[in-house]
């Protein structure tokens, strides 16, 4: 369980988050949605201790993120950032192997190798495994980064806009993989999404943020309604029902 | 493939070492060999410590065209040395035990480097800013160094003047034993940190996500770099572009940035260039030129090439 209590954050005197309290239960997929600048990425960075906590408290499975040793946390929670750049000249397999670092401190065991091959296969990267990262397209690189986060084998997976650069095929593929690890392996996935329909189709719960506050929170069926969405995004959008599921026509 | 290339580099460095020791051997062989062995130890130590410190520094800064010397670390060392002379006076400084003095200078450098560079490394700067900051730092330390040089008594100045220029012909052999211990310790630490260095090269966010405590790790690595820089600067003086040249060459030879491969490759390349080059200059070219100048010339060209060819990562 991720417990966030009274967390506020300001960067260079600009308030980013206001007194957020939120509990994300163990298991399932939680989607964070909201307009640009709502503070979704900042919240995720705070949970993943990439950003030091200013006020309030965050704990994962009872371990406070600001005082627990980093090595312990790295076995519990993995994060994929929105703007991960790979500065180093690395091959895809090498990059994915880094996901095992918290477990093996750099010395690969046979178990690690099996997990790495599985992740490569799951994200359709086996053919690209020997390629250098800087020769890949944006979408392929994104898949490699997601595979690395998967490889870390943590109970909690925090993903910041992982669908960036992915085409429809791989976007759907990734969401199905996330659903699968949440249902099959009991993992907890927290994902920042811009595609509200993806959130509706794959998440168990949607948390909507705006201007540094959580303004709505609930199951997809409660969240994907015209008044709630208008509150969050600032314009009225039609919500249709197809096969009993709400589909937001936000592009019209 | 990388293994073969390291083997070739190792063979080349053995070859340069043997050539350095044996070419033109005459007279009292035992005496000459001893003299050469001492010089060899100093040269290879300088080559290895500059190469390894440059690799680590580039990894920490996430930037392949900055080196400790471009960031002014060796100037900082000389400044620390000058400050010691300033504080103690020429006679007091000269009367100090050289090992003790060296230890003091290493500590001063570590403290200054951490104080000045850590705030910059907290968040990675982009290459342009980092380079600019480095140039400014370098100029600042050199100016402070010469300001102090003007303020102190001329006799005291003479004590430190010799140390301010790179000289591969007159290495400081009196510090050798102490420096060797420091270098070997630093190399062991660097080798043990090779996997951590791989992770650090991914950047602070990713490394933190993988369980690295960023600020503590970076501080440790900076201390490591400082001690290696202190060793090489104390032994031969400041060398601006040698580290850049060696690491750029080594990286192209083994074609990877993985530290388990790159660290030994860079160290061996350092030995080949310094020891081999010195042999070539002493015997092939009759000491008609200085190795230091030639290395800086090619290193400078390598620097420009790296800038122009856009190997900016």
Coordinates of C-alpha atoms in Angstrom, one line a residue:
Chain A
X1 CA 0.0 0.0 0.0
X2 CA 1.2 3.5 -0.9
X3 CA 0.2 6.0 1.8
X4 CA 0.6 9.7 1.0
X5 CA -0.2 12.0 3.9
X6 CA -0.4 15.8 3.7
X7 CA 2.2 16.2 1.0
X8 CA 2.9 19.6 -0.3
X9 CA 5.7 20.6 -2.7
X10 CA 7.0 23.9 -4.0
X11 CA 9.8 24.4 -6.4
X12 CA 11.6 27.7 -6.4
X13 CA 8.8 29.3 -4.4
X14 CA 6.2 28.1 -6.9
X15 CA 3.7 25.8 -5.3
X16 CA 3.3 22.5 -7.2
X17 CA 1.4 20.3 -4.9
X18 CA -1.1 21.3 -2.1
X19 CA -1.6 19.1 0.8
X20 CA -2.2 15.8 -1.0
X21 CA -3.4 12.8 0.9
X22 CA -4.0 9.6 -1.0
X23 CA -3.9 5.9 -0.3
X24 CA -3.2 3.5 -3.1
X25 CA -4.0 -0.1 -2.1
X26 CA -1.8 -3.0 -3.0
X27 CA -2.6 -4.6 -6.3
X28 CA -4.4 -3.3 -9.3
X29 CA -3.9 -0.5 -11.8
X30 CA -4.3 3.1 -10.7
X31 CA -4.3 5.8 -13.3
X32 CA -3.4 9.4 -12.6
X33 CA -5.0 11.8 -15.0
X34 CA -5.2 15.5 -15.3
X35 CA -4.3 18.5 -17.4
X36 CA -0.7 19.6 -18.0
X37 CA 1.0 21.0 -15.0
X38 CA -1.4 19.3 -12.6
X39 CA 1.5 17.9 -10.6
X40 CA 1.1 14.2 -11.6
X41 CA 4.8 13.7 -12.4
X42 CA 5.9 15.6 -9.3
X43 CA 3.7 13.3 -7.2
X44 CA 5.2 10.2 -8.8
X45 CA 8.8 11.6 -8.3
X46 CA 8.0 12.1 -4.7
X47 CA 6.7 8.6 -4.2
X48 CA 9.8 7.2 -6.0
X49 CA 12.1 9.5 -3.8
X50 CA 13.6 11.1 -6.9
X51 CA 12.5 14.4 -5.4
X52 CA 13.2 15.0 -1.7
X53 CA 10.0 15.3 0.5
X54 CA 9.4 18.8 1.8
X55 CA 6.3 18.4 4.0
X56 CA 4.1 15.4 4.8
X57 CA 4.9 11.7 4.7
X58 CA 4.9 9.0 2.0
X59 CA 5.3 5.3 2.8
X60 CA 5.3 2.2 0.7
X61 CA 4.3 -1.0 2.5
X62 CA 4.9 0.9 5.7
X63 CA 8.5 2.0 4.7
X64 CA 8.8 5.7 4.8
X65 CA 10.5 6.7 1.4
X66 CA 12.7 9.4 2.9
X67 CA 14.4 7.3 5.6
X68 CA 14.4 3.8 4.2
X69 CA 17.8 2.8 2.6
X70 CA 17.6 3.3 -1.2
X71 CA 18.7 -0.2 -1.9
X72 CA 15.8 -1.6 0.0
X73 CA 13.3 0.7 -1.8
X74 CA 14.8 -0.2 -5.2
X75 CA 13.6 -3.8 -4.7
X76 CA 10.1 -2.6 -3.9
X77 CA 9.4 0.2 -6.3
X78 CA 10.5 0.8 -9.9
X79 CA 9.9 4.1 -11.7
X80 CA 9.9 5.0 -15.4
X81 CA 10.3 8.8 -15.8
X82 CA 8.6 10.7 -18.6
X83 CA 11.8 12.2 -20.0
X84 CA 14.3 9.4 -19.4
X85 CA 17.3 10.0 -21.6
X86 CA 19.9 7.3 -22.0
X87 CA 23.2 9.3 -22.1
X88 CA 25.4 6.3 -22.3
X89 CA 26.2 4.2 -25.4
X90 CA 24.4 1.0 -24.5
X91 CA 22.8 -1.9 -26.2
X92 CA 19.2 -2.8 -25.5
X93 CA 20.0 -5.9 -23.6
X94 CA 22.6 -4.0 -21.4
X95 CA 20.0 -1.4 -20.6
X96 CA 17.3 -3.9 -19.7
X97 CA 19.9 -5.8 -17.6
X98 CA 20.3 -2.7 -15.4
X99 CA 16.8 -3.4 -14.0
X100 CA 18.4 -6.4 -12.1
X101 CA 21.0 -4.1 -10.5
X102 CA 19.2 -3.7 -7.1
X103 CA 19.2 -7.5 -6.8
X104 CA 22.6 -8.5 -8.0
X105 CA 24.7 -5.3 -7.7
X106 CA 25.9 -5.9 -11.3
X107 CA 26.8 -9.5 -11.3
X108 CA 24.3 -11.3 -13.4
X109 CA 23.1 -14.7 -12.2
X110 CA 21.2 -17.3 -14.4
X111 CA 17.9 -16.2 -12.8
X112 CA 18.7 -12.6 -13.8
X113 CA 19.4 -13.7 -17.4
X114 CA 16.1 -15.6 -17.6
X115 CA 14.2 -12.6 -16.3
X116 CA 16.0 -10.3 -18.7
X117 CA 15.1 -12.6 -21.7
X118 CA 11.5 -12.8 -20.6
X119 CA 11.2 -9.0 -20.4
X120 CA 12.8 -8.6 -23.8
X121 CA 10.4 -11.1 -25.2
X122 CA 7.4 -9.6 -23.5
X123 CA 8.1 -6.2 -25.1
X124 CA 9.0 -7.6 -28.4
X125 CA 12.6 -6.5 -28.1
X126 CA 14.4 -9.8 -28.7
X127 CA 15.3 -8.9 -32.3
X128 CA 16.5 -5.5 -31.2
X129 CA 18.5 -6.7 -28.2
X130 CA 21.9 -6.2 -29.8
X131 CA 21.1 -2.7 -31.1
X132 CA 22.5 0.5 -29.6
X133 CA 19.9 2.6 -27.8
X134 CA 20.8 5.7 -29.8
X135 CA 19.9 3.9 -33.1
X136 CA 16.3 3.1 -32.0
X137 CA 13.2 5.1 -32.7
X138 CA 11.4 6.9 -29.8
X139 CA 8.8 4.2 -29.4
X140 CA 11.4 1.3 -29.4
X141 CA 13.5 3.2 -26.8
X142 CA 10.4 3.7 -24.7
X143 CA 9.7 -0.1 -24.8
X144 CA 13.3 -0.8 -23.8
X145 CA 12.9 1.5 -20.8
X146 CA 9.6 -0.1 -19.8
X147 CA 11.2 -3.5 -20.1
X148 CA 14.0 -2.3 -17.8
X149 CA 11.5 -1.2 -15.2
X150 CA 9.6 -4.5 -15.5
X151 CA 12.9 -6.4 -15.1
X152 CA 13.4 -4.8 -11.7
X153 CA 10.7 -7.2 -10.5
X154 CA 9.3 -4.8 -7.9
X155 CA 5.9 -5.1 -6.3
X156 CA 5.2 -1.4 -7.2
X157 CA 5.6 0.0 -10.7
X158 CA 5.3 3.7 -11.2
X159 CA 5.1 4.8 -14.9
X160 CA 5.0 8.4 -16.0
X161 CA 3.3 8.6 -19.4
X162 CA 4.7 5.3 -20.7
X163 CA 2.6 5.5 -23.8
X164 CA 4.6 8.4 -25.1
X165 CA 5.9 7.7 -28.6
X166 CA 4.2 4.3 -28.7
X167 CA 2.0 3.5 -31.7
X168 CA -1.5 2.0 -31.2
X169 CA -0.3 -1.5 -31.4
X170 CA 2.4 -1.2 -28.7
X171 CA 0.3 1.2 -26.5
X172 CA -2.4 -1.5 -26.3
X173 CA 0.2 -4.1 -25.9
X174 CA 1.8 -2.3 -22.9
X175 CA -1.6 -1.7 -21.2
X176 CA -2.4 -5.4 -21.6
X177 CA 0.9 -6.3 -20.1
X178 CA 0.3 -4.0 -17.2
X179 CA -3.1 -5.5 -16.6
X180 CA -1.5 -8.9 -16.8
X181 CA 1.2 -8.2 -14.1
X182 CA -1.4 -6.6 -11.9
X183 CA -3.9 -9.5 -12.2
X184 CA -1.5 -12.4 -12.5
X185 CA 1.5 -11.4 -10.3
X186 CA -0.4 -9.2 -7.9
X187 CA 1.7 -6.1 -8.7
X188 CA 0.6 -2.5 -8.1
X189 CA 0.8 -0.2 -11.1
X190 CA 0.5 3.5 -10.8
X191 CA 0.4 5.1 -14.2
X192 CA 0.2 8.7 -15.5
X193 CA -2.0 8.7 -18.6
X194 CA -3.2 11.3 -21.0
X195 CA -5.5 9.0 -23.0
X196 CA -8.6 9.0 -20.8
X197 CA -10.0 6.0 -22.7
X198 CA -6.9 3.9 -22.0
X199 CA -7.4 4.8 -18.3
X200 CA -11.1 3.9 -18.6
X201 CA -10.4 0.5 -20.2
X202 CA -7.5 -0.7 -18.2
X203 CA -7.4 1.0 -14.8
X204 CA -9.2 -0.2 -11.7
X205 CA -9.2 3.3 -10.3
X206 CA -8.7 6.8 -11.7
X207 CA -7.3 9.6 -9.7
X208 CA -7.8 13.0 -11.2
X209 CA -5.5 15.9 -10.3
X210 CA -5.7 19.6 -11.1
X211 CA -3.5 22.5 -10.0
X212 CA -1.6 20.4 -7.5
X213 CA -4.7 18.9 -5.8
X214 CA -6.6 15.6 -6.1
X215 CA -10.0 16.7 -7.2
X216 CA -11.7 13.4 -8.0
X217 CA -11.1 9.8 -7.4
X218 CA -13.0 6.7 -8.2
X219 CA -13.7 3.7 -10.4
X220 CA -13.7 4.4 -14.2
X221 CA -17.5 4.2 -14.4
X222 CA -17.8 7.0 -11.9
X223 CA -15.1 9.1 -13.4
X224 CA -15.8 9.0 -17.0
X225 CA -18.9 11.2 -16.9
X226 CA -19.3 14.6 -18.6
X227 CA -19.5 16.7 -15.3
X228 CA -16.4 15.1 -13.7
X229 CA -14.3 15.4 -16.8
X230 CA -15.4 19.0 -17.3
X231 CA -14.3 19.7 -13.8
X232 CA -10.9 18.2 -14.5
X233 CA -10.1 19.3 -18.0
X234 CA -12.1 22.4 -18.3
X235 CA -14.4 21.6 -21.2
X236 CA -17.5 19.6 -21.8
X237 CA -17.0 16.3 -23.7
X238 CA -19.5 13.8 -24.8
X239 CA -19.4 10.4 -23.2
X240 CA -20.8 7.5 -25.2
X241 CA -21.5 4.0 -24.1
X242 CA -20.3 1.2 -26.3
X243 CA -20.8 -2.4 -25.2
X244 CA -21.7 -1.1 -21.7
X245 CA -18.4 0.8 -21.3
X246 CA -18.0 4.5 -21.3
X247 CA -16.0 6.0 -24.2
X248 CA -15.0 9.6 -24.0
X249 CA -15.3 11.5 -27.3
X250 CA -12.7 14.1 -26.2
X251 CA -11.4 14.9 -29.6
X252 CA -14.7 16.2 -31.1
Chain B
X1 CA 35.9 -8.9 -29.0
X2 CA 36.5 -6.3 -26.3
X3 CA 38.6 -9.0 -24.4
X4 CA 40.9 -9.5 -27.4
X5 CA 41.4 -5.7 -27.7
X6 CA 42.2 -5.4 -24.1
X7 CA 44.7 -8.3 -24.6
X8 CA 46.3 -6.4 -27.5
X9 CA 46.5 -3.2 -25.3
X10 CA 48.0 -5.2 -22.5
X11 CA 50.6 -6.7 -24.9
X12 CA 51.4 -3.2 -26.2
X13 CA 51.9 -1.8 -22.8
X14 CA 54.2 -4.7 -21.8
X15 CA 56.1 -4.0 -25.0
X16 CA 56.5 -0.3 -24.1
X17 CA 57.5 -1.2 -20.6
X18 CA 60.2 -3.6 -21.8
X19 CA 61.4 -1.2 -24.4
X20 CA 61.6 1.6 -21.9
X21 CA 63.7 -0.6 -19.6
X22 CA 66.0 -2.2 -22.0
X23 CA 66.7 0.1 -25.1
X24 CA 70.2 1.5 -25.0
X25 CA 71.1 -0.2 -21.8
X26 CA 74.9 0.2 -21.1
X27 CA 77.3 1.0 -18.3
X28 CA 76.4 -0.1 -14.8
X29 CA 73.3 -2.1 -15.8
X30 CA 72.0 -2.6 -12.3
X31 CA 72.2 1.2 -11.6
X32 CA 70.6 2.2 -14.8
X33 CA 67.8 -0.4 -14.5
X34 CA 67.0 0.8 -11.0
X35 CA 66.9 4.4 -12.2
X36 CA 64.6 3.5 -15.1
X37 CA 62.4 1.3 -13.0
X38 CA 61.7 4.1 -10.6
X39 CA 60.9 6.4 -13.5
X40 CA 58.7 3.7 -15.1
X41 CA 56.7 3.3 -11.9
X42 CA 56.1 7.0 -11.8
X43 CA 55.2 7.3 -15.5
X44 CA 52.8 4.4 -15.5
X45 CA 51.2 5.6 -12.3
X46 CA 50.6 9.0 -13.9
X47 CA 49.2 7.4 -17.0
X48 CA 46.9 5.1 -15.1
X49 CA 45.7 7.6 -12.6
X50 CA 44.9 10.3 -15.2
X51 CA 43.0 7.7 -17.4
X52 CA 41.0 6.3 -14.5
X53 CA 40.2 9.6 -13.0
X54 CA 39.0 10.9 -16.4
X55 CA 36.7 7.9 -17.0
X56 CA 35.1 8.3 -13.5
X57 CA 34.8 12.0 -13.8
X58 CA 33.1 11.7 -17.3
X59 CA 30.7 9.1 -16.0
X60 CA 29.8 11.2 -13.0
X61 CA 29.2 14.4 -15.0
X62 CA 27.5 12.4 -17.8
X63 CA 29.7 14.3 -20.2
X64 CA 32.4 12.9 -22.4
X65 CA 34.4 16.0 -23.1
X66 CA 35.1 17.3 -19.6
X67 CA 38.0 15.9 -17.7
X68 CA 39.3 16.7 -14.2
X69 CA 41.9 19.0 -15.7
X70 CA 39.5 20.8 -18.0
X71 CA 37.4 21.4 -14.9
X72 CA 40.5 22.9 -13.2
X73 CA 41.1 20.2 -10.6
X74 CA 44.8 20.1 -11.2
X75 CA 44.9 23.9 -11.0
X76 CA 43.0 23.5 -7.7
X77 CA 45.7 21.2 -6.5
X78 CA 48.4 23.7 -7.3
X79 CA 46.4 26.4 -5.7
X80 CA 46.2 24.3 -2.5
X81 CA 49.9 23.7 -2.6
X82 CA 50.6 27.4 -3.0
X83 CA 48.2 28.2 -0.2
X84 CA 50.1 25.8 2.0
X85 CA 53.4 27.7 1.1
X86 CA 51.7 31.0 1.8
X87 CA 50.5 29.8 5.2
X88 CA 53.7 28.2 6.3
X89 CA 56.3 30.3 4.5
X90 CA 58.9 28.9 2.1
X91 CA 61.2 27.6 4.8
X92 CA 58.5 26.1 6.9
X93 CA 57.1 24.4 3.7
X94 CA 60.5 23.1 2.6
X95 CA 61.2 21.8 6.1
X96 CA 58.1 19.7 6.1
X97 CA 58.3 16.0 5.5
X98 CA 57.4 15.6 1.7
X99 CA 55.0 12.7 2.4
X100 CA 53.2 14.6 5.1
X101 CA 53.0 17.6 2.8
X102 CA 51.6 15.5 0.0
X103 CA 49.1 14.0 2.3
X104 CA 48.0 17.5 3.4
X105 CA 47.7 18.6 -0.2
X106 CA 45.6 15.6 -1.2
X107 CA 43.2 16.3 1.7
X108 CA 43.0 20.0 0.8
X109 CA 42.2 19.1 -2.8
X110 CA 39.5 16.6 -1.8
X111 CA 37.9 19.2 0.5
X112 CA 38.0 21.9 -2.1
X113 CA 36.8 19.7 -4.9
X114 CA 33.8 18.5 -2.9
X115 CA 32.9 21.9 -1.7
X116 CA 33.1 23.5 -5.2
X117 CA 31.9 20.7 -7.5
X118 CA 29.2 18.9 -5.5
X119 CA 26.6 21.6 -5.8
X120 CA 27.1 21.4 -9.6
X121 CA 26.8 17.6 -9.7
X122 CA 23.6 17.5 -7.6
X123 CA 21.7 18.2 -10.7
X124 CA 23.4 17.4 -13.9
X125 CA 24.2 20.5 -16.0
X126 CA 24.1 20.2 -19.7
X127 CA 27.4 20.0 -21.6
X128 CA 27.7 23.6 -22.6
X129 CA 27.1 25.0 -19.1
X130 CA 29.4 22.4 -17.5
X131 CA 32.2 23.2 -19.9
X132 CA 31.8 26.9 -19.4
X133 CA 31.8 26.5 -15.6
X134 CA 34.9 24.3 -16.0
X135 CA 36.7 26.9 -17.9
X136 CA 35.7 29.6 -15.5
X137 CA 36.8 27.4 -12.5
X138 CA 40.1 26.6 -14.2
X139 CA 40.8 30.3 -14.9
X140 CA 39.8 31.2 -11.3
X141 CA 42.1 28.7 -9.7
X142 CA 45.0 29.5 -12.0
X143 CA 44.5 33.2 -11.2
X144 CA 44.3 32.6 -7.5
X145 CA 47.4 30.5 -7.8
X146 CA 49.3 33.3 -9.5
X147 CA 47.9 35.9 -7.1
X148 CA 49.3 34.0 -4.2
X149 CA 52.5 33.5 -6.2
X150 CA 52.9 37.3 -6.4
X151 CA 52.1 37.8 -2.7
X152 CA 54.6 35.4 -1.3
X153 CA 58.3 35.9 -0.8
X154 CA 60.4 35.1 -4.0
X155 CA 62.3 32.4 -2.1
X156 CA 59.2 30.7 -1.1
X157 CA 57.9 31.0 -4.7
X158 CA 61.0 29.1 -6.0
X159 CA 60.0 26.2 -3.8
X160 CA 56.7 25.6 -5.6
X161 CA 57.5 27.0 -9.0
X162 CA 59.0 23.8 -10.3
X163 CA 55.8 21.9 -9.6
X164 CA 53.6 24.1 -11.8
X165 CA 54.6 22.7 -15.2
X166 CA 54.2 19.2 -16.6
X167 CA 57.5 17.6 -16.9
X168 CA 57.8 13.9 -17.8
X169 CA 61.6 14.0 -17.7
X170 CA 61.9 15.1 -14.1
X171 CA 59.3 13.2 -12.1
X172 CA 59.1 13.7 -8.4
X173 CA 60.5 10.3 -7.2
X174 CA 60.6 11.3 -3.6
X175 CA 56.8 11.0 -3.4
X176 CA 56.7 7.7 -5.3
X177 CA 56.2 5.3 -2.5
X178 CA 53.4 7.2 -0.8
X179 CA 51.8 8.0 -4.2
X180 CA 51.9 4.3 -5.2
X181 CA 50.0 3.3 -2.1
X182 CA 47.4 5.9 -2.8
X183 CA 47.1 5.0 -6.4
X184 CA 46.7 1.3 -5.8
X185 CA 44.1 1.9 -3.1
X186 CA 42.2 4.2 -5.4
X187 CA 42.4 1.7 -8.3
X188 CA 41.0 -1.1 -6.1
X189 CA 38.1 1.1 -5.1
X190 CA 37.5 2.1 -8.7
X191 CA 37.5 -1.5 -9.9
X192 CA 35.1 -2.5 -7.1
X193 CA 32.8 0.3 -8.1
X194 CA 32.7 -0.6 -11.8
X195 CA 29.1 -1.8 -11.7
X196 CA 28.0 1.1 -9.7
X197 CA 29.7 3.4 -12.2
X198 CA 27.7 1.7 -15.0
X199 CA 24.5 2.6 -13.2
X200 CA 25.7 6.2 -12.4
X201 CA 26.3 6.7 -16.1
X202 CA 22.5 6.4 -16.6
X203 CA 21.9 9.7 -14.7
X204 CA 20.7 10.6 -11.3
X205 CA 17.0 9.7 -11.6
X206 CA 17.5 6.3 -13.1
X207 CA 20.4 5.5 -10.8
X208 CA 18.3 6.5 -7.8
X209 CA 15.5 4.3 -9.0
X210 CA 18.0 1.5 -9.2
X211 CA 19.0 1.9 -5.5
X212 CA 22.0 4.2 -5.8
X213 CA 22.1 6.9 -3.1
X214 CA 23.1 9.6 -5.5
X215 CA 24.7 12.3 -3.4
X216 CA 26.7 9.9 -1.3
X217 CA 28.0 7.9 -4.3
X218 CA 28.9 11.0 -6.2
X219 CA 30.8 12.5 -3.2
X220 CA 32.7 9.2 -2.9
X221 CA 33.6 9.2 -6.6
X222 CA 34.7 12.8 -6.5
X223 CA 37.0 12.0 -3.6
X224 CA 38.4 9.1 -5.6
X225 CA 39.0 11.4 -8.6
X226 CA 40.6 14.0 -6.4
X227 CA 43.1 11.6 -5.0
X228 CA 44.1 10.3 -8.4
X229 CA 44.4 13.9 -9.8
X230 CA 46.6 14.7 -6.8
X231 CA 48.9 11.8 -7.5
X232 CA 49.4 12.7 -11.1
X233 CA 49.7 16.4 -10.5
X234 CA 52.2 15.9 -7.7
X235 CA 54.3 13.6 -9.7
X236 CA 54.6 15.4 -13.1
X237 CA 52.5 18.6 -12.8
X238 CA 49.3 19.6 -14.6
X239 CA 48.5 18.0 -18.0
X240 CA 45.5 19.4 -19.7
X241 CA 44.3 17.1 -22.5
X242 CA 46.1 13.8 -21.8
X243 CA 43.1 12.3 -20.0
X244 CA 40.7 13.3 -22.8
X245 CA 43.0 11.8 -25.4
X246 CA 43.5 8.5 -23.6
X247 CA 39.8 7.9 -22.7
X248 CA 38.6 8.9 -26.2
X249 CA 41.1 6.5 -27.8
X250 CA 40.3 3.7 -25.3
X251 CA 36.5 4.1 -25.8
X252 CA 37.0 3.8 -29.6
X253 CA 39.2 0.8 -29.2
X254 CA 36.8 -1.2 -27.1
X255 CA 33.7 0.4 -28.3
X256 CA 31.8 0.3 -25.1
X257 CA 31.2 2.5 -22.0
X258 CA 30.9 -0.5 -19.6
X259 CA 33.4 0.2 -16.9
X260 CA 34.5 -3.4 -16.4
X261 CA 36.0 -3.0 -19.9
X262 CA 36.7 0.7 -20.2
X263 CA 38.6 1.1 -17.0
X264 CA 41.3 -1.4 -17.8
X265 CA 41.4 -0.3 -21.4
X266 CA 41.9 3.4 -20.5
X267 CA 44.5 2.5 -17.9
X268 CA 46.5 0.4 -20.4
X269 CA 46.1 3.1 -23.1
X270 CA 47.5 5.6 -20.7
X271 CA 50.6 3.4 -20.0
X272 CA 51.1 2.8 -23.8
X273 CA 51.0 6.5 -24.6
X274 CA 53.1 7.7 -21.7
X275 CA 55.7 5.0 -21.4
X276 CA 55.8 4.2 -25.1
X277 CA 55.9 7.9 -26.0
X278 CA 58.7 8.6 -23.5
X279 CA 60.7 5.7 -24.9
X280 CA 60.2 7.0 -28.4
X281 CA 61.3 10.5 -27.4
X282 CA 64.3 9.4 -25.5
X283 CA 65.7 7.0 -28.1
X284 CA 64.0 7.6 -31.4
X285 CA 64.0 11.4 -31.5
X286 CA 67.0 12.0 -29.2
X287 CA 65.0 14.0 -26.7
X288 CA 64.7 16.8 -29.3
X289 CA 61.2 17.6 -28.2
X290 CA 59.1 17.2 -25.1
X291 CA 56.5 14.5 -24.7
X292 CA 54.4 16.8 -22.7
X293 CA 54.0 19.2 -25.6
X294 CA 53.2 16.5 -28.2
X295 CA 50.6 14.9 -25.9
X296 CA 48.9 18.2 -25.3
X297 CA 49.0 18.9 -29.1
X298 CA 47.3 15.6 -30.0
X299 CA 45.0 15.9 -26.9
X300 CA 43.9 19.3 -27.9
X301 CA 43.1 18.1 -31.4
X302 CA 41.2 15.2 -30.0
X303 CA 39.2 17.7 -27.9
X304 CA 38.4 19.8 -30.9
X305 CA 37.4 16.7 -32.9
X306 CA 35.1 15.5 -30.2
X307 CA 33.4 18.9 -30.1
X308 CA 33.1 19.1 -33.9
X309 CA 32.0 15.5 -34.5
X310 CA 29.2 16.0 -32.0
X311 CA 30.1 13.2 -29.7
X312 CA 28.4 15.3 -27.2
X313 CA 27.0 12.6 -25.0

